Coordinates of N, CA and C in Angstrom, one line a residue:
X26 N 108.5 104.9 110.5 CA 108.3 104.9 112.0 C 109.0 103.8 112.7
X27 N 109.5 104.0 113.8 CA 110.2 103.0 114.6 C 111.2 102.2 113.7
X28 N 112.1 103.0 113.1 CA 113.0 102.4 112.1 C 113.9 101.4 112.6
X29 N 114.0 100.3 111.9 CA 115.0 99.2 112.3 C 116.2 99.3 111.4
X30 N 116.3 100.2 110.4 CA 117.4 100.3 109.5 C 117.6 101.8 109.2
X31 N 118.5 102.1 108.3 CA 118.8 103.5 107.9 C 118.0 104.0 106.7
X32 N 117.1 103.2 106.2 CA 116.4 103.6 105.0 C 115.0 104.2 105.3
X33 N 114.5 104.0 106.5 CA 113.1 104.4 106.8 C 113.1 105.8 107.5
X34 N 112.3 106.7 106.9 CA 112.2 108.1 107.5 C 111.2 108.0 108.6
X35 N 111.4 109.0 109.5 CA 110.4 109.1 110.7 C 109.1 109.8 110.3
X36 N 109.1 110.4 109.1 CA 107.9 111.1 108.6 C 108.2 111.6 107.2
X37 N 107.2 111.5 106.3 CA 107.3 112.0 105.0 C 106.2 113.1 104.7
X38 N 106.6 114.2 104.1 CA 105.7 115.3 104.0 C 105.5 115.7 102.5
X39 N 104.4 116.2 102.2 CA 104.1 116.8 100.9 C 103.3 118.1 101.0
X40 N 103.6 119.0 100.2 CA 102.9 120.3 100.2 C 102.2 120.5 98.9
X41 N 101.0 121.1 98.9 CA 100.3 121.4 97.7 C 98.8 121.1 97.8
X42 N 98.2 120.9 96.7 CA 96.7 120.7 96.6 C 96.4 119.5 95.7
X43 N 95.1 119.0 95.8 CA 94.6 118.0 94.9 C 93.2 118.3 94.6
X44 N 92.7 117.8 93.5 CA 91.3 118.0 93.1 C 90.9 116.8 92.2
X45 N 89.6 116.6 92.1 CA 89.1 115.5 91.3 C 88.1 116.1 90.3
X46 N 88.4 115.8 89.0 CA 87.4 116.3 87.9 C 87.0 117.7 88.1
X47 N 88.0 118.6 88.4 CA 87.7 120.0 88.4 C 87.1 120.5 89.7
X48 N 87.0 119.7 90.7 CA 86.4 120.1 92.0 C 87.3 121.2 92.6
X49 N 86.8 121.8 93.7 CA 87.6 122.8 94.4 C 88.8 122.1 95.0
X50 N 90.0 122.8 94.9 CA 91.2 122.2 95.4 C 91.2 122.0 96.9
X51 N 91.7 120.9 97.3 CA 91.9 120.6 98.8 C 93.4 120.5 99.1
X52 N 93.7 120.9 100.3 CA 95.1 120.7 100.7 C 95.5 119.3 100.9
X53 N 96.7 118.9 100.4 CA 97.2 117.6 100.6 C 97.5 117.3 102.1
X54 N 97.0 116.2 102.6 CA 97.3 115.7 103.9 C 98.6 114.8 103.9
X55 N 99.3 114.8 105.0 CA 100.6 114.1 105.0 C 100.3 112.6 105.4
X56 N 99.6 111.9 104.5 CA 99.2 110.5 104.8 C 100.0 109.6 103.8
X57 N 101.3 109.7 103.8 CA 102.2 108.8 103.1 C 102.4 107.6 103.8
X58 N 102.6 106.5 103.1 CA 103.0 105.2 103.7 C 104.1 104.7 102.8
X59 N 105.3 104.4 103.4 CA 106.4 103.8 102.6 C 107.7 104.0 103.3
X60 N 108.8 104.1 102.5 CA 110.1 104.3 103.0 C 111.0 105.0 102.1
X61 N 112.0 105.7 102.7 CA 113.0 106.3 101.9 C 114.1 105.3 101.5
X62 N 114.3 105.1 100.2 CA 115.2 104.2 99.7 C 116.6 104.8 99.7
X63 N 116.7 106.0 99.2 CA 118.0 106.7 99.3 C 117.7 108.2 99.2
X64 N 118.7 109.1 99.1 CA 118.4 110.5 99.2 C 117.6 111.1 98.0
X65 N 117.3 110.3 97.0 CA 116.6 110.7 95.9 C 115.3 109.9 95.6
X66 N 115.1 108.9 96.5 CA 114.0 107.9 96.1 C 113.1 107.6 97.4
X67 N 111.8 107.8 97.2 CA 110.8 107.4 98.2 C 109.9 106.4 97.5
X68 N 109.6 105.3 98.1 CA 108.7 104.3 97.6 C 107.5 104.1 98.5
X69 N 106.4 104.4 98.0 CA 105.2 104.2 98.9 C 103.9 104.6 98.2
X70 N 102.9 104.9 99.1 CA 101.6 105.2 98.6 C 101.1 106.5 99.3
X71 N 100.5 107.4 98.5 CA 99.9 108.6 99.0 C 98.4 108.3 99.1
X72 N 97.8 108.4 100.2 CA 96.3 108.2 100.4 C 95.6 109.5 100.4
X73 N 94.5 109.5 99.6 CA 93.7 110.7 99.5 C 92.3 110.3 99.7
X74 N 91.6 110.8 100.7 CA 90.3 110.4 101.1 C 89.3 111.4 100.6
X75 N 88.4 111.0 99.8 CA 87.3 111.8 99.3 C 86.2 112.0 100.3
X76 N 85.6 113.1 100.4 CA 84.6 113.4 101.4 C 83.3 112.6 101.1
X77 N 83.0 112.3 99.9 CA 81.9 111.5 99.5 C 82.3 110.3 98.7
X78 N 81.4 109.3 98.7 CA 81.7 108.1 97.9 C 81.7 108.4 96.4
X79 N 82.8 107.9 95.7 CA 82.9 108.2 94.3 C 82.8 106.9 93.5
X80 N 82.1 107.0 92.4 CA 82.0 105.8 91.6 C 82.4 106.1 90.2
X81 N 82.7 105.1 89.4 CA 83.1 105.3 88.0 C 84.6 105.6 87.8
X82 N 84.9 106.5 86.9 CA 86.2 106.9 86.7 C 86.4 108.4 86.7
X83 N 87.6 108.9 86.7 CA 87.8 110.3 86.8 C 89.3 110.7 86.7
X84 N 89.7 111.9 86.9 CA 91.0 112.3 86.9 C 91.4 113.0 88.2
X85 N 92.5 112.6 88.8 CA 93.1 113.2 90.0 C 94.1 114.2 89.6
X86 N 94.0 115.5 90.0 CA 95.0 116.5 89.7 C 95.8 116.7 91.0
X87 N 97.1 116.5 90.9 CA 98.0 116.8 92.0 C 98.9 118.0 91.6
X88 N 98.9 119.0 92.5 CA 99.7 120.2 92.3 C 100.6 120.3 93.6
X89 N 101.8 119.8 93.4 CA 102.7 119.7 94.6 C 103.7 120.8 94.5
X90 N 104.0 121.4 95.7 CA 105.0 122.5 95.8 C 106.1 122.2 96.7
X91 N 106.2 121.0 97.2 CA 107.3 120.7 98.1 C 107.2 119.3 98.6
X92 N 108.4 118.7 98.8 CA 108.5 117.3 99.4 C 109.6 117.3 100.4
X93 N 109.4 116.5 101.5 CA 110.4 116.4 102.5 C 110.2 115.3 103.4
X94 N 111.2 114.9 104.2 CA 111.1 113.8 105.1 C 112.0 114.1 106.4
X95 N 111.5 113.5 107.5 CA 112.3 113.5 108.7 C 113.4 112.5 108.5
X96 N 114.5 112.6 109.3 CA 115.6 111.6 109.3 C 115.6 111.1 110.7
X97 N 115.2 109.8 110.9 CA 115.2 109.3 112.2 C 116.5 109.1 112.9
X98 N 117.6 109.3 112.1 CA 118.9 109.3 112.7 C 119.3 110.6 113.4
X99 N 118.3 111.6 113.3 CA 118.6 112.9 113.9 C 117.6 113.1 115.1
X100 N 117.1 112.1 115.7 CA 116.1 112.2 116.7 C 116.7 113.0 118.0
X101 N 118.0 113.0 118.1 CA 118.6 113.8 119.3 C 118.7 115.2 119.0
X102 N 118.4 115.6 117.7 CA 118.6 117.0 117.3 C 117.4 117.8 117.8
X103 N 117.5 119.2 117.8 CA 116.4 120.0 118.3 C 115.3 120.0 117.3
X104 N 115.5 119.9 116.0 CA 114.5 120.0 115.0 C 114.7 119.0 113.9
X105 N 113.8 118.0 113.7 CA 114.0 117.1 112.6 C 112.8 117.2 111.6
X106 N 111.8 118.0 111.9 CA 110.6 118.1 111.1 C 111.0 118.5 109.7
X107 N 110.7 117.6 108.7 CA 111.0 117.8 107.3 C 112.4 118.3 107.1
X108 N 113.3 117.7 107.8 CA 114.7 118.1 107.8 C 115.4 118.0 106.4
X109 N 114.8 117.2 105.6 CA 115.2 117.1 104.2 C 114.0 117.6 103.3
X110 N 114.0 118.8 102.9 CA 112.9 119.4 102.2 C 113.4 120.0 100.8
X111 N 112.5 119.8 99.8 CA 112.8 120.3 98.5 C 111.6 121.0 97.9
X112 N 111.8 122.3 97.6 CA 110.7 123.1 97.0 C 110.7 122.8 95.5
X113 N 109.6 122.9 94.9 CA 109.4 122.7 93.5 C 108.0 122.8 93.0
X114 N 107.8 122.5 91.7 CA 106.5 122.5 91.1 C 106.3 121.2 90.4
X115 N 105.4 120.4 90.8 CA 105.0 119.2 90.1 C 103.5 119.1 89.9
X116 N 103.1 119.2 88.7 CA 101.7 119.2 88.3 C 101.4 117.9 87.6
X117 N 100.7 117.0 88.2 CA 100.5 115.6 87.7 C 99.0 115.3 87.6
X118 N 98.5 114.8 86.4 CA 97.2 114.4 86.2 C 97.1 112.9 86.1
X119 N 96.4 112.2 87.0 CA 96.3 110.8 87.0 C 94.9 110.3 86.8
X120 N 94.7 109.6 85.7 CA 93.4 109.0 85.5 C 93.2 107.8 86.4
X121 N 91.9 107.6 86.9 CA 91.7 106.5 87.8 C 90.3 105.9 87.5
X122 N 90.1 104.7 88.0 CA 88.8 104.0 87.9 C 88.5 103.3 89.2
X123 N 87.4 103.5 89.7 CA 87.0 103.0 91.0 C 86.7 101.5 90.9
X124 N 87.3 100.6 91.7 CA 87.0 99.2 91.7 C 86.6 98.8 93.1
X125 N 85.3 98.6 93.3 CA 84.8 98.4 94.7 C 84.8 96.9 95.0
X126 N 85.2 96.0 94.1 CA 85.1 94.6 94.3 C 86.0 94.1 95.5
X127 N 87.1 94.8 95.7 CA 88.1 94.4 96.7 C 87.9 95.2 98.1
X128 N 86.8 95.9 98.1 CA 86.5 96.7 99.3 C 85.3 96.1 100.0
X129 N 85.4 95.8 101.3 CA 84.4 95.2 102.1 C 84.0 96.0 103.3
X130 N 82.7 96.3 103.5 CA 82.3 97.0 104.7 C 81.5 96.0 105.6
X131 N 82.0 95.9 106.9 CA 81.4 95.0 107.8 C 80.7 95.9 108.9
X132 N 79.4 95.8 109.0 CA 78.6 96.5 110.0 C 78.7 95.9 111.3
X133 N 78.9 96.7 112.4 CA 79.1 96.1 113.7 C 78.0 96.7 114.6
X134 N 78.0 98.0 114.9 CA 76.9 98.6 115.7 C 77.0 98.2 117.1
X135 N 78.2 98.0 117.7 CA 78.3 97.6 119.1 C 78.6 98.8 119.9
X136 N 77.8 99.0 121.0 CA 77.9 100.2 121.8 C 78.3 99.7 123.2
X137 N 79.3 100.4 123.8 CA 79.7 100.1 125.2 C 79.9 101.5 125.8
X138 N 79.2 101.8 126.9 CA 79.4 103.1 127.5 C 78.9 104.2 126.5
X139 N 79.7 105.2 126.2 CA 79.4 106.2 125.3 C 79.9 106.1 123.9
X140 N 80.6 105.0 123.7 CA 81.3 104.8 122.4 C 80.6 103.6 121.6
X141 N 80.4 103.8 120.3 CA 79.9 102.8 119.4 C 80.9 102.5 118.3
X142 N 81.1 101.2 118.1 CA 81.9 100.7 117.0 C 80.9 100.5 115.9
X143 N 80.9 101.4 114.9 CA 79.9 101.4 113.9 C 80.1 100.4 112.8
X144 N 81.3 100.5 112.1 CA 81.6 99.6 111.0 C 83.1 99.6 110.7
X145 N 83.5 98.7 109.9 CA 84.9 98.5 109.5 C 84.9 98.4 108.0
X146 N 85.8 99.2 107.3 CA 85.9 99.1 105.9 C 87.3 98.6 105.6
X147 N 87.4 97.5 104.8 CA 88.6 96.8 104.5 C 88.9 96.8 103.0
X148 N 90.1 97.2 102.7 CA 90.6 97.2 101.3 C 92.0 96.6 101.3
X149 N 92.6 96.3 100.1 CA 94.0 95.8 100.1 C 95.0 96.8 100.7
X150 N 94.6 98.0 100.9 CA 95.6 99.0 101.3 C 95.4 99.6 102.7
X151 N 94.1 99.6 103.1 CA 93.9 100.1 104.4 C 92.7 99.5 105.1
X152 N 92.6 99.7 106.4 CA 91.5 99.3 107.2 C 91.0 100.6 107.9
X153 N 89.7 100.9 107.8 CA 89.1 102.1 108.4 C 88.1 101.6 109.5
X154 N 88.3 102.1 110.7 CA 87.3 101.8 111.8 C 86.5 103.0 112.1
X155 N 85.2 103.0 111.9 CA 84.3 104.1 112.2 C 83.7 103.9 113.5
X156 N 83.8 105.0 114.3 CA 83.2 105.0 115.7 C 82.3 106.2 115.8
X157 N 81.4 106.1 116.8 CA 80.6 107.3 117.2 C 81.1 107.6 118.6
X158 N 81.6 108.8 118.8 CA 82.1 109.3 120.1 C 81.4 110.5 120.5
X159 N 80.9 110.6 121.8 CA 80.2 111.8 122.2 C 81.0 113.0 122.1
X160 N 80.4 114.1 121.8 CA 81.1 115.4 121.7 C 80.2 116.5 122.0
X161 N 80.8 117.7 122.2 CA 80.0 118.9 122.5 C 80.6 120.1 121.9
X162 N 79.8 121.0 121.6 CA 80.2 122.3 120.9 C 81.2 123.0 121.9
X163 N 82.4 123.4 121.3 CA 83.3 124.2 122.1 C 82.7 125.5 122.5
X164 N 82.9 125.9 123.7 CA 82.3 127.1 124.2 C 82.9 128.3 123.6
X165 N 82.1 129.3 123.3 CA 82.6 130.6 122.8 C 82.8 131.5 123.9
X166 N 83.9 131.4 124.5 CA 84.3 132.2 125.7 C 84.6 133.6 125.2
X167 N 84.7 134.6 126.2 CA 85.1 136.0 125.8 C 86.5 136.0 125.2
X168 N 87.4 135.2 125.8 CA 88.8 135.2 125.2 C 88.8 134.7 123.8
X169 N 88.1 133.6 123.6 CA 88.0 133.0 122.2 C 87.4 134.0 121.2
X170 N 86.3 134.7 121.7 CA 85.6 135.6 120.8 C 86.5 136.8 120.4
X171 N 87.3 137.3 121.4 CA 88.2 138.4 121.2 C 89.3 138.0 120.2
X172 N 89.8 136.8 120.4 CA 90.9 136.3 119.5 C 90.4 136.1 118.1
X173 N 89.2 135.6 117.9 CA 88.6 135.3 116.6 C 88.3 136.7 115.9
X174 N 87.7 137.6 116.6 CA 87.4 138.9 116.1 C 88.6 139.7 115.7
X175 N 89.7 139.5 116.4 CA 91.0 140.2 116.1 C 91.5 139.8 114.7
X176 N 91.1 138.6 114.2 CA 91.5 138.1 112.9 C 90.5 138.5 111.9
X177 N 89.2 138.5 112.2 CA 88.1 138.9 111.3 C 87.0 139.6 112.1
X178 N 86.9 140.9 112.1 CA 85.9 141.6 112.9 C 84.5 141.4 112.5
X179 N 84.3 140.8 111.3 CA 83.0 140.7 110.7 C 82.4 139.3 111.0
X180 N 83.1 138.5 111.8 CA 82.5 137.1 112.1 C 81.3 137.2 112.9
X181 N 80.3 136.4 112.6 CA 79.1 136.3 113.4 C 79.3 135.2 114.5
X182 N 78.5 135.1 115.5 CA 78.6 134.1 116.5 C 78.5 132.7 115.9
X183 N 77.6 132.5 114.9 CA 77.4 131.2 114.3 C 78.7 130.8 113.5
X184 N 79.3 131.8 112.9 CA 80.6 131.5 112.1 C 81.7 131.2 113.1
X185 N 81.7 131.9 114.2 CA 82.8 131.6 115.2 C 82.6 130.2 115.8
X186 N 81.4 129.8 116.1 CA 81.1 128.5 116.7 C 81.5 127.4 115.6
X187 N 81.3 127.7 114.4 CA 81.6 126.7 113.3 C 83.2 126.6 113.3
X188 N 83.9 127.7 113.4 CA 85.3 127.6 113.4 C 85.9 126.9 114.7
X189 N 85.2 127.0 115.8 CA 85.6 126.4 117.0 C 85.4 124.9 117.0
X190 N 84.3 124.5 116.3 CA 84.1 123.0 116.1 C 83.7 122.4 117.4
X191 N 83.9 121.0 117.5 CA 83.4 120.2 118.6 C 84.6 119.6 119.3
X192 N 84.3 119.4 120.6 CA 85.3 118.7 121.5 C 84.8 117.3 121.7
X193 N 85.6 116.3 121.4 CA 85.2 114.9 121.6 C 85.8 114.2 122.7
X194 N 85.1 113.2 123.3 CA 85.7 112.4 124.4 C 86.8 111.6 123.8
X195 N 87.8 111.2 124.6 CA 89.0 110.4 124.1 C 88.5 109.1 123.6
X196 N 89.1 108.7 122.4 CA 88.8 107.4 121.8 C 90.0 107.0 120.9
X197 N 90.7 106.0 121.4 CA 91.9 105.6 120.7 C 91.7 104.1 120.2
X198 N 92.1 103.8 119.0 CA 91.8 102.5 118.4 C 93.1 101.8 118.1
X199 N 93.2 100.5 118.4 CA 94.3 99.7 118.0 C 93.8 98.4 117.2
X200 N 94.5 98.0 116.2 CA 94.0 96.9 115.4 C 95.1 95.9 115.1
X201 N 94.8 94.6 115.3 CA 95.7 93.5 115.0 C 95.1 92.6 114.0
X202 N 95.9 91.8 113.3 CA 95.4 90.8 112.4 C 95.5 89.4 113.1
X203 N 95.2 88.4 112.4 CA 95.1 87.0 113.0 C 96.4 86.5 113.5
X204 N 97.5 87.1 113.0 CA 98.9 86.7 113.4 C 99.4 87.5 114.6
X205 N 98.5 88.4 115.1 CA 98.9 89.3 116.2 C 99.8 90.5 115.8
X206 N 99.8 90.7 114.4 CA 100.6 91.8 113.9 C 99.7 93.1 114.0
X207 N 100.3 94.1 114.6 CA 99.6 95.4 114.8 C 99.7 96.2 113.5
X208 N 98.5 96.7 113.1 CA 98.4 97.5 111.9 C 98.9 98.9 112.2
X209 N 99.6 99.5 111.3 CA 100.1 100.9 111.5 C 99.0 101.9 111.4
X210 N 98.8 102.7 112.5 CA 97.8 103.7 112.5 C 98.3 105.0 111.8
X211 N 97.7 105.3 110.6 CA 98.2 106.5 109.9 C 97.3 107.7 110.1
X212 N 96.1 107.5 110.4 CA 95.2 108.7 110.7 C 94.2 108.3 111.8
X213 N 94.0 109.2 112.7 CA 93.0 109.1 113.8 C 92.4 110.4 114.0
X214 N 91.1 110.5 113.9 CA 90.3 111.7 114.2 C 89.0 111.2 114.7
X215 N 88.2 112.2 115.2 CA 86.9 111.8 115.8 C 86.1 111.0 114.8
X216 N 85.7 109.8 115.1 CA 84.8 109.0 114.3 C 85.5 108.1 113.3
X217 N 86.9 108.2 113.2 CA 87.5 107.5 112.1 C 89.0 107.2 112.4
X218 N 89.4 105.9 112.4 CA 90.8 105.5 112.5 C 91.2 104.8 111.3
X219 N 92.3 105.2 110.7 CA 92.8 104.5 109.4 C 94.1 103.8 109.7
X220 N 94.1 102.6 109.2 CA 95.3 101.7 109.4 C 95.9 101.2 108.0
X221 N 97.2 101.3 107.9 CA 97.8 100.8 106.7 C 98.0 99.3 106.7
X222 N 97.6 98.6 105.7 CA 97.7 97.2 105.6 C 99.2 96.8 105.4
X223 N 99.9 97.5 104.6 CA 101.3 97.2 104.3 C 101.6 95.8 103.9
X224 N 100.7 95.2 103.1 CA 101.0 93.9 102.6 C 100.6 92.7 103.6
X225 N 100.2 93.1 104.8 CA 99.8 92.0 105.8 C 98.6 91.3 105.4
X226 N 98.5 90.0 105.7 CA 97.3 89.2 105.4 C 96.2 89.6 106.4
X227 N 95.0 89.8 105.9 CA 93.9 90.2 106.8 C 92.8 89.1 106.6
X228 N 92.8 88.2 107.6 CA 91.7 87.2 107.6 C 90.8 87.5 108.8
X229 N 91.4 87.9 109.9 CA 90.6 88.2 111.1 C 91.2 89.5 111.7
X230 N 90.4 90.4 112.2 CA 90.8 91.6 112.8 C 90.4 91.6 114.3
X231 N 91.3 92.0 115.1 CA 91.1 92.2 116.5 C 91.2 93.7 116.8
X232 N 90.0 94.3 117.2 CA 90.0 95.7 117.4 C 89.8 96.0 118.9
X233 N 90.6 96.9 119.4 CA 90.5 97.4 120.8 C 90.3 98.9 120.8
X234 N 89.3 99.4 121.5 CA 89.0 100.8 121.6 C 89.1 101.2 123.0
X235 N 90.0 102.2 123.3 CA 90.3 102.7 124.6 C 89.8 104.1 124.8
X236 N 89.4 104.5 126.0 CA 89.2 105.9 126.3 C 90.3 106.5 127.2
X237 N 91.4 105.7 127.4 CA 92.5 106.2 128.2 C 93.8 106.0 127.3
X238 N 94.4 107.1 127.0 CA 95.6 107.1 126.1 C 96.7 106.3 126.6
X239 N 97.0 106.3 128.0 CA 98.1 105.6 128.5 C 97.9 104.1 128.3
X240 N 96.6 103.6 128.5 CA 96.4 102.2 128.3 C 96.6 101.8 126.8
X241 N 96.2 102.7 125.9 CA 96.4 102.5 124.5 C 97.9 102.4 124.2
X242 N 98.6 103.3 124.7 CA 100.1 103.4 124.5 C 100.7 102.1 125.0
X243 N 100.3 101.6 126.1 CA 100.9 100.4 126.7 C 100.6 99.2 125.8
X244 N 99.4 99.1 125.3 CA 99.1 98.0 124.4 C 99.9 98.1 123.1
X245 N 100.1 99.3 122.6 CA 101.0 99.4 121.4 C 102.4 98.8 121.7
X246 N 102.9 99.0 122.9 CA 104.2 98.6 123.3 C 104.2 97.1 123.6
X247 N 103.2 96.6 124.1 CA 103.2 95.2 124.6 C 102.5 94.2 123.6
X248 N 101.7 94.7 122.7 CA 101.1 93.8 121.7 C 99.7 93.4 122.1
X249 N 99.1 92.5 121.3 CA 97.7 92.1 121.5 C 97.4 91.4 122.8
X250 N 98.4 90.7 123.4 CA 98.2 90.1 124.7 C 98.6 90.9 125.9
X251 N 98.5 92.2 125.7 CA 98.9 93.2 126.7 C 98.1 93.0 128.0
X252 N 98.6 93.3 129.1 CA 97.9 93.2 130.4 C 96.8 94.2 130.5
X253 N 96.7 95.2 129.6 CA 95.6 96.2 129.6 C 94.5 95.9 128.6
X254 N 94.6 94.8 128.0 CA 93.6 94.4 127.0 C 92.2 94.5 127.5
X255 N 92.0 94.1 128.8 CA 90.7 94.0 129.4 C 90.2 95.4 129.8
X256 N 91.1 96.4 129.7 CA 90.6 97.8 130.0 C 90.0 98.5 128.7
X257 N 90.0 97.8 127.6 CA 89.4 98.4 126.4 C 87.9 98.6 126.6
X258 N 87.4 99.7 126.2 CA 86.0 99.9 126.3 C 85.2 98.9 125.4
X259 N 85.8 98.7 124.2 CA 85.3 97.8 123.2 C 86.4 96.9 122.7
X260 N 86.3 95.6 122.7 CA 87.2 94.7 122.1 C 86.4 93.7 121.2
X261 N 86.8 93.6 120.0 CA 85.9 92.9 119.0 C 86.8 92.1 118.1
X262 N 86.4 90.8 117.9 CA 87.0 90.0 116.9 C 86.1 90.0 115.6
X263 N 86.7 90.3 114.5 CA 86.0 90.4 113.2 C 86.5 89.5 112.2
X264 N 85.7 88.5 111.7 CA 86.2 87.6 110.7 C 86.0 88.2 109.3
X265 N 87.0 88.4 108.6 CA 87.0 89.1 107.3 C 86.7 88.1 106.2
X266 N 87.4 86.9 106.3 CA 87.2 85.9 105.2 C 86.5 84.7 105.8

């Protein structure tokens, strides 16, 4: 992202499924962190988030059916998404052991307005910021009902509401370390923002949570001392060490 040389792709993609110790397969999410070294080599980390806390040891099964990456030198083109894609079959079994000694959870529980900064999880590889953001069930309108029933006429109202899910109020998070270096945001969803550490030293974290996307974008461009810093709904200094 924001490549300064010709080695870094604008996005790296993987297709396939993963499972742990024979659990039901889950689709792989495109949460790669790293860089393209040449046309045959990508160096980085694939992050897989388990739904529940896992302890002990186990085996991770990767069943990959394709790999590809964007080329940031093709940004003027009409389509760059996975412009370099290779189909194939890679089945890999990786034994692992959970080591929680390097993982720290810091409880915060600070609420401003309708948003709560719950806690922060810090590991050598990523920082996860958990928030509580107000949400409401998406309305089952006649148009939505008709569209869902056209795909599956046996759906009940309860099943359709589950498919529609919830609509959450805007909540964007930015994170800096003690040197003012912005951590790269690799995942953001309701209640969870994940940041890649990428080898940066983490002694103190400065967290800014916005409910306005334009303010968030401006701070990304201007850095921690941005003129919109005071517009953050929550701004928090967290001492890690």
